[in-house]
Amino acid sequence: MEKKEQPIVKRSLGSWILEGSALLQVLLVVIILITVLTRVIPLEMQKRIINEAIFLRKMDLLVLYCIIYLSSVVAASLLKFAINVIQTMISQRATAAMRSHLFQHILTMPLDFFRTTQPGTVVNSLVNELALPGNFIGMAVATPLINILTLVAFAVYLFWLNPLLAGISLTIYPMMLVVIPILQRRVNRENRRRVNVSRALSSTIVESISGLHEVQANGAFNLEHRKFFLLVDRLKSIRIQWNLFKSAVKVTNNLFTSLGPVVIFVLGGYLTMRGQLELGALVAFLSAQEKLYDPWKELIEFYQIYQDGSVSYQKTMQFYDLPVAQKLLPLDRAPLELTPSIETENLTLEIGQGLKLLDKVTLKLNPGEHLALVGFSGSGKSTLALCLAQLFPYTSGKATLGKVEISNLTRADMVNTMGVVSQNPFIFSGTIKENLLYAHAALHGEGGMLEQKGEPTLDDLISMLQQSGIFVDVLRFGLNTIIHPDDRALAATIIRVRKHFQKEFGDEINEWVEFFNETKYLNYSSISDNIIFGTPIDTEFQANSLTKNPFFMQFLDQADLSTPLLALARNLAEQTVDILKIIPDEALFFDQSPIRPEEFDTYNTLVTEIRTKALHQIDPAQRSALLELALRFAPGIHKTVLMPDHLKTLVLEGRCMFRENILNTRPNAISFLQENSYIHTHTILNNILFGRTKSVSPHVQERINQFIVHLLVEEDLLEKVIEIGMDFDVGTSGNRLSGGQRQKLAIARAFLRAPSVLIMDEATSALDNRSQQRIQNVLSRRFKGKTTLIAVVHRLDNLKAYDKVAFMKSGKIVEMGSYDELIKQRGYLYELIHEHQ
């Protein structure tokens, strides 16, 4: 049962004063009353110290009154700090509550609002504009109460007693210079944390608003709200700590300043009793500490904060004071399970000045029927689909879902029955699995709109991945994952798969893959890879650092490799430069040379400089450039020159020598390739291949993947790899996925829900023909007769699969019927199809 409450945009600023903080406000009042008393006690102690202890020369009274005075000062400081702590908690609670309620309201606002409102405006409203009102809420009770009571108490006491006596001891400032900078450093650190979390909060807000189409279509209001609230709660905690340390700086300063009179009482009182200091001088010295101005100053500042916070709050709430598009949950019933029948009569959407996006649209769909909407751009196809999904409000006519008017249904009723896949689906930050389960979590997860249910099984998820066509992509993500070194069981299984792979398919794919072998030279690996035969752990042994590595350069000399490599590189540079000067297709040739396009001018100059020099005459810089080129050379890829067999033999001998040297001197610098060991710096795929592919042909890659999948199935490892692939992080707004992958993931998300009504608004527009046909086959085979489908179709060859086709023009359905019926009529659809033939 949804609790009916006043919309946040209608609430006054003052209504937040007790929001979740009533007990804190009561506690604050009690502390303020005690604080005012502790401020008066020191004044009374001054009088007694002078009139009784000093004048009567009683040391015991002097000590007693000084102790009472000191206790009052410390208590007042601690109470002031407590007041600041409570004010901060009240302020941050109110700010977090305002942000949370306003964000939840914004998620339910009409989509039209966000066509003219930039996400940055919403971010600024939630992050910045509510900060001032929140600060005011924290001060609303404490600041006026404590300052007014202080003024009254001081005035009454002074009227009875005459002038206030106070003093400052200069000896406390050195201590302040030590303590306060320490606290200030903590303030600065917490402030940096606050800025970082604020940026993360802004990013989350922008993402939720950008993906609001998906949020509303899936009814994921609570899901997004929970994600937002976690960051808000974290920011609340950081801001509390930040303000605590800011308050500690101020309170510490005040505490040290207030300790001054103690020194004056002790030293000045002692000197006065000895007759060394006049009483009048002591009184004048103490009177300098009067602080009647401080309460007035704080009241003026409070009034300014109230004005700023009130204006900011009112402007923010007025900006978002629009009616919620639909009720989220029904008040007195469970969400409806509607019959998947759709009917419209004279459905019209007018946006002003007589402009109609939909004009008296009438149609009827029985449960399980599939309808294709076709027509030219701007004909109203998507608008009609979105009106039926309750994402656009129609202005007149009727539209029913299961005989119930769509405009009267809550979002819970709609999402319980209907799923939506848009042309540009929004993918949220997180993993593929989280996005796949997004609609399920919005409905059945914690805080979901419907009854809570457990997550779908792994088999269900894999089935949806296969049906949507993203299974192969997820498998690739899994195969390209680097597993954690502690996952020894998985590593052992992959090593077993590696052995079976070479045993069962080694002969068949030998022409496509060059397997790693300690005793053979690898023609499709660089010379440096052949020497090291492993993965560098120490950055000094990475390929781009080897010529700067003294250990490696010394090894080349010891292994008699330096001179042959220089000769090879010289020949390679000369051949490449000479050929590239005369052939027009440089890009194609660069693929067969270790010289990169941006390096051509450098090596062209180098060749000119060394052409007449002997190898021993080459200077160190030229030598380093040539060796770097030689170490990149892979004879199977770079066809410019042939690699002499004797150099291959030297490299193989050097491989053994290098391993022996490195293991003796720097055993942790290289992770060597071993047939029976898992390479934790390589992906699962590379560990299975244990070699390099000789071709980049898609056909070759597909065949290799087929063999690997076959072995994964045999080893009962396929589901595990898919599960790993589903943990792939899609990036901000899914920017690590292609447009086609995002559409497939959105389709899988909708398929997983298995809604009674499915709306697909050009949901396969970014897919290739083969993938589109796969989706259409799934729709026809799995959904026809079970799920009512409305699809905005852009591929005309798929129209035969639909029960009905509606051709739209200028917001109207100008013809509707089966595909064969419309073709026989030789109307709009007939003309459209023949235009595309």
mmCIF file of N, CA and C in Angstrom, residues 709-794:
data_model
loop_
_atom_site.group_PDB
_atom_site.id
_atom_site.type_symbol
_atom_site.label_atom_id
_atom_site.label_comp_id
_atom_site.label_asym_id
_atom_site.label_seq_id
_atom_site.Cartn_x
_atom_site.Cartn_y
_atom_site.Cartn_z
ATOM 1 N N VAL A 709 35.157 -23.656 -28.462
ATOM 2 C CA VAL A 709 33.842 -23.865 -27.855
ATOM 3 C C VAL A 709 33.551 -25.352 -27.715
ATOM 4 N N HIS A 710 33.930 -26.142 -28.741
ATOM 5 C CA HIS A 710 33.725 -27.584 -28.677
ATOM 6 C C HIS A 710 34.430 -28.179 -27.458
ATOM 7 N N LEU A 711 35.658 -27.731 -27.216
ATOM 8 C CA LEU A 711 36.408 -28.254 -26.071
ATOM 9 C C LEU A 711 35.847 -27.741 -24.747
ATOM 10 N N LEU A 712 35.393 -26.492 -24.742
ATOM 11 C CA LEU A 712 34.809 -25.949 -23.519
ATOM 12 C C LEU A 712 33.557 -26.723 -23.123
ATOM 13 N N VAL A 713 32.785 -27.118 -24.123
ATOM 14 C CA VAL A 713 31.591 -27.924 -23.848
ATOM 15 C C VAL A 713 32.003 -29.281 -23.292
ATOM 16 N N GLU A 714 33.013 -29.899 -23.906
ATOM 17 C CA GLU A 714 33.478 -31.208 -23.446
ATOM 18 C C GLU A 714 33.977 -31.149 -21.999
ATOM 19 N N GLU A 715 34.650 -30.047 -21.660
ATOM 20 C CA GLU A 715 35.210 -29.908 -20.307
ATOM 21 C C GLU A 715 34.206 -29.295 -19.327
ATOM 22 N N ASP A 716 32.949 -29.104 -19.795
ATOM 23 C CA ASP A 716 31.914 -28.498 -18.967
ATOM 24 C C ASP A 716 32.365 -27.131 -18.453
ATOM 25 N N LEU A 717 33.026 -26.372 -19.334
ATOM 26 C CA LEU A 717 33.603 -25.089 -18.963
ATOM 27 C C LEU A 717 32.924 -23.918 -19.667
ATOM 28 N N LEU A 718 32.045 -24.211 -20.622
ATOM 29 C CA LEU A 718 31.438 -23.142 -21.410
ATOM 30 C C LEU A 718 30.638 -22.190 -20.530
ATOM 31 N N GLU A 719 29.817 -22.738 -19.634
ATOM 32 C CA GLU A 719 28.991 -21.875 -18.783
ATOM 33 C C GLU A 719 29.854 -20.990 -17.898
ATOM 34 N N LYS A 720 30.977 -21.522 -17.433
ATOM 35 C CA LYS A 720 31.870 -20.737 -16.587
ATOM 36 C C LYS A 720 32.460 -19.567 -17.362
ATOM 37 N N VAL A 721 32.865 -19.803 -18.605
ATOM 38 C CA VAL A 721 33.439 -18.732 -19.421
ATOM 39 C C VAL A 721 32.372 -17.684 -19.739
ATOM 40 N N ILE A 722 31.151 -18.141 -20.017
ATOM 41 C CA ILE A 722 30.061 -17.199 -20.271
ATOM 42 C C ILE A 722 29.782 -16.373 -19.017
ATOM 43 N N GLU A 723 29.816 -17.024 -17.868
ATOM 44 C CA GLU A 723 29.590 -16.315 -16.606
ATOM 45 C C GLU A 723 30.668 -15.253 -16.400
ATOM 46 N N ILE A 724 31.913 -15.593 -16.738
ATOM 47 C CA ILE A 724 33.000 -14.617 -16.649
ATOM 48 C C ILE A 724 32.758 -13.485 -17.641
ATOM 49 N N GLY A 725 32.304 -13.839 -18.849
ATOM 50 C CA GLY A 725 32.024 -12.827 -19.861
ATOM 51 C C GLY A 725 30.919 -11.879 -19.457
ATOM 52 N N MET A 726 29.936 -12.378 -18.701
ATOM 53 C CA MET A 726 28.847 -11.512 -18.255
ATOM 54 C C MET A 726 29.304 -10.519 -17.186
ATOM 55 N N ASP A 727 30.488 -10.729 -16.623
ATOM 56 C CA ASP A 727 31.051 -9.768 -15.674
ATOM 57 C C ASP A 727 31.839 -8.672 -16.375
ATOM 58 N N PHE A 728 31.815 -8.673 -17.710
ATOM 59 C CA PHE A 728 32.503 -7.633 -18.486
ATOM 60 C C PHE A 728 31.877 -6.277 -18.189
ATOM 61 N N ASP A 729 32.719 -5.297 -17.869
ATOM 62 C CA ASP A 729 32.245 -3.945 -17.559
ATOM 63 C C ASP A 729 31.978 -3.201 -18.870
ATOM 64 N N VAL A 730 30.740 -2.785 -19.064
ATOM 65 C CA VAL A 730 30.348 -2.170 -20.341
ATOM 66 C C VAL A 730 30.765 -0.713 -20.436
ATOM 67 N N GLY A 731 31.275 -0.126 -19.357
ATOM 68 C CA GLY A 731 31.712 1.267 -19.391
ATOM 69 C C GLY A 731 30.559 2.230 -19.156
ATOM 70 N N THR A 732 30.903 3.513 -19.153
ATOM 71 C CA THR A 732 29.896 4.553 -18.939
ATOM 72 C C THR A 732 28.911 4.579 -20.096
ATOM 73 N N SER A 733 27.637 4.402 -19.784
ATOM 74 C CA SER A 733 26.566 4.381 -20.794
ATOM 75 C C SER A 733 26.809 3.313 -21.855
ATOM 76 N N GLY A 734 27.529 2.253 -21.480
ATOM 77 C CA GLY A 734 27.769 1.161 -22.425
ATOM 78 C C GLY A 734 28.721 1.525 -23.538
ATOM 79 N N ASN A 735 29.655 2.483 -23.291
ATOM 80 C CA ASN A 735 30.513 2.954 -24.371
ATOM 81 C C ASN A 735 31.588 1.950 -24.782
ATOM 82 N N ARG A 736 31.709 0.839 -24.064
ATOM 83 C CA ARG A 736 32.647 -0.212 -24.473
ATOM 84 C C ARG A 736 31.969 -1.262 -25.352
ATOM 85 N N LEU A 737 30.704 -1.049 -25.640
ATOM 86 C CA LEU A 737 29.960 -1.937 -26.534
ATOM 87 C C LEU A 737 29.656 -1.206 -27.829
ATOM 88 N N SER A 738 29.553 -1.961 -28.922
ATOM 89 C CA SER A 738 29.145 -1.372 -30.187
ATOM 90 C C SER A 738 27.646 -1.100 -30.165
ATOM 91 N N GLY A 739 27.168 -0.355 -31.173
ATOM 92 C CA GLY A 739 25.736 -0.085 -31.247
ATOM 93 C C GLY A 739 24.929 -1.360 -31.374
ATOM 94 N N GLY A 740 25.427 -2.308 -32.169
ATOM 95 C CA GLY A 740 24.736 -3.579 -32.318
ATOM 96 C C GLY A 740 24.718 -4.383 -31.036
ATOM 97 N N GLN A 741 25.825 -4.375 -30.306
ATOM 98 C CA GLN A 741 25.879 -5.105 -29.036
ATOM 99 C C GLN A 741 24.930 -4.504 -28.018
ATOM 100 N N ARG A 742 24.810 -3.178 -28.009
ATOM 101 C CA ARG A 742 23.870 -2.540 -27.081
ATOM 102 C C ARG A 742 22.430 -2.939 -27.416
ATOM 103 N N GLN A 743 22.108 -2.985 -28.706
ATOM 104 C CA GLN A 743 20.751 -3.394 -29.077
ATOM 105 C C GLN A 743 20.496 -4.855 -28.709
ATOM 106 N N LYS A 744 21.467 -5.709 -28.957
ATOM 107 C CA LYS A 744 21.292 -7.122 -28.601
ATOM 108 C C LYS A 744 21.093 -7.293 -27.108
ATOM 109 N N LEU A 745 21.868 -6.548 -26.313
ATOM 110 C CA LEU A 745 21.752 -6.649 -24.857
ATOM 111 C C LEU A 745 20.380 -6.164 -24.401
ATOM 112 N N ALA A 746 19.879 -5.088 -25.016
ATOM 113 C CA ALA A 746 18.546 -4.587 -24.660
ATOM 114 C C ALA A 746 17.465 -5.585 -25.042
ATOM 115 N N ILE A 747 17.633 -6.234 -26.183
ATOM 116 C CA ILE A 747 16.657 -7.247 -26.602
ATOM 117 C C ILE A 747 16.692 -8.435 -25.654
ATOM 118 N N ALA A 748 17.878 -8.862 -25.266
ATOM 119 C CA ALA A 748 17.998 -9.963 -24.305
ATOM 120 C C ALA A 748 17.347 -9.586 -22.980
ATOM 121 N N ARG A 749 17.501 -8.350 -22.568
ATOM 122 C CA ARG A 749 16.889 -7.856 -21.329
ATOM 123 C C ARG A 749 15.368 -7.965 -21.398
ATOM 124 N N ALA A 750 14.821 -7.588 -22.555
ATOM 125 C CA ALA A 750 13.361 -7.669 -22.723
ATOM 126 C C ALA A 750 12.898 -9.115 -22.836
ATOM 127 N N PHE A 751 13.651 -9.939 -23.567
ATOM 128 C CA PHE A 751 13.281 -11.350 -23.713
ATOM 129 C C PHE A 751 13.270 -12.057 -22.364
ATOM 130 N N LEU A 752 14.222 -11.695 -21.488
ATOM 131 C CA LEU A 752 14.314 -12.337 -20.181
ATOM 132 C C LEU A 752 13.056 -12.094 -19.361
ATOM 133 N N ARG A 753 12.442 -10.933 -19.529
ATOM 134 C CA ARG A 753 11.200 -10.631 -18.809
ATOM 135 C C ARG A 753 10.016 -11.421 -19.341
ATOM 136 N N ALA A 754 10.071 -11.788 -20.642
ATOM 137 C CA ALA A 754 8.947 -12.492 -21.282
ATOM 138 C C ALA A 754 7.628 -11.768 -21.030
ATOM 139 N N PRO A 755 7.499 -10.502 -21.424
ATOM 140 C CA PRO A 755 6.279 -9.741 -21.145
ATOM 141 C C PRO A 755 5.112 -10.213 -22.008
ATOM 142 N N SER A 756 3.913 -9.928 -21.556
ATOM 143 C CA SER A 756 2.718 -10.291 -22.333
ATOM 144 C C SER A 756 2.578 -9.420 -23.571
ATOM 145 N N VAL A 757 3.060 -8.186 -23.472
ATOM 146 C CA VAL A 757 3.050 -7.264 -24.610
ATOM 147 C C VAL A 757 4.475 -6.741 -24.789
ATOM 148 N N LEU A 758 4.951 -6.768 -26.017
ATOM 149 C CA LEU A 758 6.309 -6.315 -26.304
ATOM 150 C C LEU A 758 6.251 -5.261 -27.399
ATOM 151 N N ILE A 759 6.863 -4.115 -27.139
ATOM 152 C CA ILE A 759 6.962 -3.046 -28.136
ATOM 153 C C ILE A 759 8.425 -2.891 -28.523
ATOM 154 N N MET A 760 8.689 -2.991 -29.838
ATOM 155 C CA MET A 760 10.060 -2.882 -30.349
ATOM 156 C C MET A 760 10.092 -1.748 -31.369
ATOM 157 N N ASP A 761 10.746 -0.660 -30.966
ATOM 158 C CA ASP A 761 10.805 0.537 -31.800
ATOM 159 C C ASP A 761 12.112 0.535 -32.600
ATOM 160 N N GLU A 762 12.070 -0.091 -33.792
ATOM 161 C CA GLU A 762 13.265 -0.249 -34.632
ATOM 162 C C GLU A 762 14.422 -0.793 -33.794
ATOM 163 N N ALA A 763 14.120 -1.825 -33.058
ATOM 164 C CA ALA A 763 15.059 -2.358 -32.063
ATOM 165 C C ALA A 763 16.220 -3.116 -32.677
ATOM 166 N N THR A 764 16.186 -3.398 -33.997
ATOM 167 C CA THR A 764 17.277 -4.140 -34.643
ATOM 168 C C THR A 764 17.952 -3.304 -35.727
ATOM 169 N N SER A 765 17.776 -1.995 -35.674
ATOM 170 C CA SER A 765 18.285 -1.141 -36.760
ATOM 171 C C SER A 765 19.806 -1.147 -36.861
ATOM 172 N N ALA A 766 20.514 -1.410 -35.744
ATOM 173 C CA ALA A 766 21.979 -1.387 -35.764
ATOM 174 C C ALA A 766 22.582 -2.763 -36.022
ATOM 175 N N LEU A 767 21.730 -3.777 -36.291
ATOM 176 C CA LEU A 767 22.216 -5.137 -36.479
ATOM 177 C C LEU A 767 22.397 -5.458 -37.968
ATOM 178 N N ASP A 768 23.287 -6.387 -38.261
ATOM 179 C CA ASP A 768 23.458 -6.839 -39.638
ATOM 180 C C ASP A 768 22.271 -7.719 -40.025
ATOM 181 N N ASN A 769 22.184 -8.012 -41.311
ATOM 182 C CA ASN A 769 21.031 -8.759 -41.831
ATOM 183 C C ASN A 769 20.873 -10.114 -41.159
ATOM 184 N N ARG A 770 21.984 -10.784 -40.934
ATOM 185 C CA ARG A 770 21.927 -12.116 -40.329
ATOM 186 C C ARG A 770 21.393 -12.039 -38.899
ATOM 187 N N SER A 771 21.871 -11.047 -38.149
ATOM 188 C CA SER A 771 21.416 -10.899 -36.762
ATOM 189 C C SER A 771 19.952 -10.481 -36.706
ATOM 190 N N GLN A 772 19.545 -9.618 -37.633
ATOM 191 C CA GLN A 772 18.141 -9.212 -37.670
ATOM 192 C C GLN A 772 17.237 -10.408 -37.961
ATOM 193 N N GLN A 773 17.684 -11.256 -38.877
ATOM 194 C CA GLN A 773 16.872 -12.417 -39.215
ATOM 195 C C GLN A 773 16.770 -13.379 -38.036
ATOM 196 N N ARG A 774 17.850 -13.491 -37.263
ATOM 197 C CA ARG A 774 17.823 -14.352 -36.085
ATOM 198 C C ARG A 774 16.786 -13.852 -35.083
ATOM 199 N N ILE A 775 16.802 -12.548 -34.834
ATOM 200 C CA ILE A 775 15.829 -11.968 -33.896
ATOM 201 C C ILE A 775 14.410 -12.193 -34.394
ATOM 202 N N GLN A 776 14.196 -12.001 -35.699
ATOM 203 C CA GLN A 776 12.858 -12.183 -36.253
ATOM 204 C C GLN A 776 12.399 -13.628 -36.118
ATOM 205 N N ASN A 777 13.325 -14.561 -36.309
ATOM 206 C CA ASN A 777 12.980 -15.990 -36.154
ATOM 207 C C ASN A 777 12.575 -16.296 -34.716
ATOM 208 N N VAL A 778 13.277 -15.696 -33.752
ATOM 209 C CA VAL A 778 12.930 -15.906 -32.345
ATOM 210 C C VAL A 778 11.548 -15.332 -32.052
ATOM 211 N N LEU A 779 11.269 -14.142 -32.592
ATOM 212 C CA LEU A 779 9.965 -13.520 -32.366
ATOM 213 C C LEU A 779 8.845 -14.388 -32.931
ATOM 214 N N SER A 780 9.065 -14.918 -34.119
ATOM 215 C CA SER A 780 8.025 -15.733 -34.760
ATOM 216 C C SER A 780 7.860 -17.079 -34.070
ATOM 217 N N ARG A 781 8.978 -17.670 -33.663
ATOM 218 C CA ARG A 781 8.931 -19.019 -33.097
ATOM 219 C C ARG A 781 8.504 -19.008 -31.625
ATOM 220 N N ARG A 782 9.029 -18.068 -30.833
ATOM 221 C CA ARG A 782 8.813 -18.097 -29.389
ATOM 222 C C ARG A 782 7.633 -17.236 -28.944
ATOM 223 N N PHE A 783 7.407 -16.108 -29.622
ATOM 224 C CA PHE A 783 6.452 -15.129 -29.109
ATOM 225 C C PHE A 783 5.098 -15.140 -29.808
ATOM 226 N N LYS A 784 5.052 -15.595 -31.047
ATOM 227 C CA LYS A 784 3.781 -15.510 -31.765
ATOM 228 C C LYS A 784 2.746 -16.402 -31.095
ATOM 229 N N GLY A 785 1.549 -15.848 -30.890
ATOM 230 C CA GLY A 785 0.482 -16.563 -30.214
ATOM 231 C C GLY A 785 0.538 -16.481 -28.714
ATOM 232 N N LYS A 786 1.666 -15.999 -28.167
ATOM 233 C CA LYS A 786 1.827 -15.887 -26.716
ATOM 234 C C LYS A 786 1.967 -14.422 -26.280
ATOM 235 N N THR A 787 2.763 -13.691 -27.025
ATOM 236 C CA THR A 787 3.031 -12.298 -26.686
ATOM 237 C C THR A 787 2.513 -11.394 -27.796
ATOM 238 N N THR A 788 1.772 -10.380 -27.417
ATOM 239 C CA THR A 788 1.314 -9.393 -28.392
ATOM 240 C C THR A 788 2.487 -8.479 -28.714
ATOM 241 N N LEU A 789 2.804 -8.360 -29.999
ATOM 242 C CA LEU A 789 3.993 -7.627 -30.427
ATOM 243 C C LEU A 789 3.603 -6.453 -31.321
ATOM 244 N N ILE A 790 4.120 -5.300 -31.000
ATOM 245 C CA ILE A 790 4.023 -4.123 -31.875
ATOM 246 C C ILE A 790 5.450 -3.715 -32.204
ATOM 247 N N ALA A 791 5.800 -3.801 -33.482
ATOM 248 C CA ALA A 791 7.170 -3.531 -33.898
ATOM 249 C C ALA A 791 7.193 -2.458 -34.978
ATOM 250 N N VAL A 792 8.013 -1.433 -34.739
ATOM 251 C CA VAL A 792 8.295 -0.458 -35.799
ATOM 252 C C VAL A 792 9.389 -1.081 -36.650
ATOM 253 N N VAL A 793 9.044 -1.409 -37.893
ATOM 254 C CA VAL A 793 9.898 -2.248 -38.746
ATOM 255 C C VAL A 793 10.551 -1.393 -39.825
ATOM 256 N N HIS A 794 11.843 -1.594 -40.034
ATOM 257 C CA HIS A 794 12.543 -0.897 -41.110
ATOM 258 C C HIS A 794 12.994 -1.849 -42.221
#
